[in-house]
Amino acid sequence: MTFFVIANLKSHKTFSEMELWLKAVSPLAKKANPQIKVIVSPSYPYLQLAASRMPSAICSQDVSPFPPGSYTGAVNVVQLLDLGVKYSIVGHSERRQYFHETPMEVSNKIRELHDSDLIPILCLSKEDIAPQLATLEEEDKKNLLVVYEPPADIGGTEIAPIKDISKVVAIFKTEFPNVPILYGGSVNARNIQSIIGLVDGVLVGTACLDPVDFISLIQEVVK
Ligand code: PGA
């Protein structure tokens, strides 16, 4: 099974910083063990740049819940496809918290992505599971990646307790059968070994910002 390593660059980097990041990471990402899939999720303005360096590994951090049309500020699936995007994060806890995104909006985004054969990367906390499941159809629960992200453990240096991660991952595996289940929250090169056997990948924020840290993390997975 493929192990996913997803760099979520959030609202960081300028164009030239992104160029340097890609220059450092892309050679390793391309030649990394074929069982590892390194995916990069930059801000919207750098998607095309990233796609030119790491084709087939580009992820947006969000997507419009609407088709193309009069929705000021929204970036739709057709535009993402046009830029070479393959994946899109939906329902990240920062979107739910700061942008007041609802489970229904997240489900509409998943449907938009599926209609265009883009792969949703659905982020869920333990508390999000029930309300999110209530708005998902069976069809929506296929062809996606699901990430367990405990909001309290995001942005630090220690991952959530292994016992908690195993418990929640087991629930996710029942709710989303045959779907890769990832973990996100303070994953770095120092702690990744402890969860490699437990999940199908990781979503990395802080520890991907410096390409040197992110490369060390990838090297830990390849070991
Ligand atoms: P973190 O962020 O690695 O800084 O905890 C992960 C995420 O929010 O996706």
mmCIF file of C-alpha atoms and ligand atoms in Angstrom, residues 6 8 10 89 92-94 123 147 149-151 153-157 183-188 203-209, ligand 1:
data_model
loop_
_atom_site.group_PDB
_atom_site.id
_atom_site.type_symbol
_atom_site.label_atom_id
_atom_site.label_comp_id
_atom_site.label_asym_id
_atom_site.label_seq_id
_atom_site.Cartn_x
_atom_site.Cartn_y
_atom_site.Cartn_z
ATOM 1 C CA ILE A 6 1.414 15.483 2.067
ATOM 2 C CA ASN A 8 0.352 21.450 3.581
ATOM 3 C CA LYS A 10 -1.000 26.650 4.391
ATOM 4 C CA ILE A 89 -7.873 19.206 0.874
ATOM 5 C CA HIS A 92 -9.375 21.254 7.294
ATOM 6 C CA SER A 93 -10.043 22.293 10.902
ATOM 7 C CA GLU A 94 -8.640 25.769 10.158
ATOM 8 C CA CYS A 123 -9.765 16.221 7.163
ATOM 9 C CA VAL A 147 -7.055 12.428 7.494
ATOM 10 C CA GLU A 149 -6.510 15.626 12.584
ATOM 11 C CA PRO A 150 -7.042 16.434 16.271
ATOM 12 C CA PRO A 151 -7.102 20.283 16.279
ATOM 13 C CA ASP A 153 -2.399 18.624 18.329
ATOM 14 C CA ILE A 154 -1.903 20.805 15.241
ATOM 15 C CA GLY A 155 1.077 23.144 15.101
ATOM 16 C CA GLY A 156 3.147 21.612 17.910
ATOM 17 C CA THR A 157 6.072 19.214 18.120
ATOM 18 C CA TYR A 183 -2.894 11.293 10.405
ATOM 19 C CA GLY A 184 -2.040 14.984 10.719
ATOM 20 C CA GLY A 185 -0.948 17.025 13.726
ATOM 21 C CA SER A 186 2.654 17.914 14.668
ATOM 22 C CA VAL A 187 4.231 15.176 12.538
ATOM 23 C CA ASN A 188 7.961 15.711 12.025
ATOM 24 C CA LEU A 203 -0.441 15.469 6.470
ATOM 25 C CA VAL A 204 2.420 17.735 7.490
ATOM 26 C CA GLY A 205 2.197 21.478 8.189
ATOM 27 C CA THR A 206 4.934 23.043 10.331
ATOM 28 C CA ALA A 207 7.581 20.424 9.504
ATOM 29 C CA CYS A 208 7.201 20.952 5.749
ATOM 30 C CA LEU A 209 7.832 24.695 5.700
HETATM 31 P P1 PGA B 1 1.077 20.692 11.706
HETATM 32 O O1 PGA B 1 -0.153 20.963 10.720
HETATM 33 O O2 PGA B 1 1.939 19.649 11.063
HETATM 34 O O3 PGA B 1 1.752 22.016 11.836
HETATM 35 O O4 PGA B 1 0.499 20.213 12.997
HETATM 36 C C1 PGA B 1 -0.835 19.884 10.162
HETATM 37 C C2 PGA B 1 -2.081 20.375 9.466
HETATM 38 O O5 PGA B 1 -2.740 21.277 9.991
HETATM 39 O O6 PGA B 1 -2.427 19.897 8.393
#
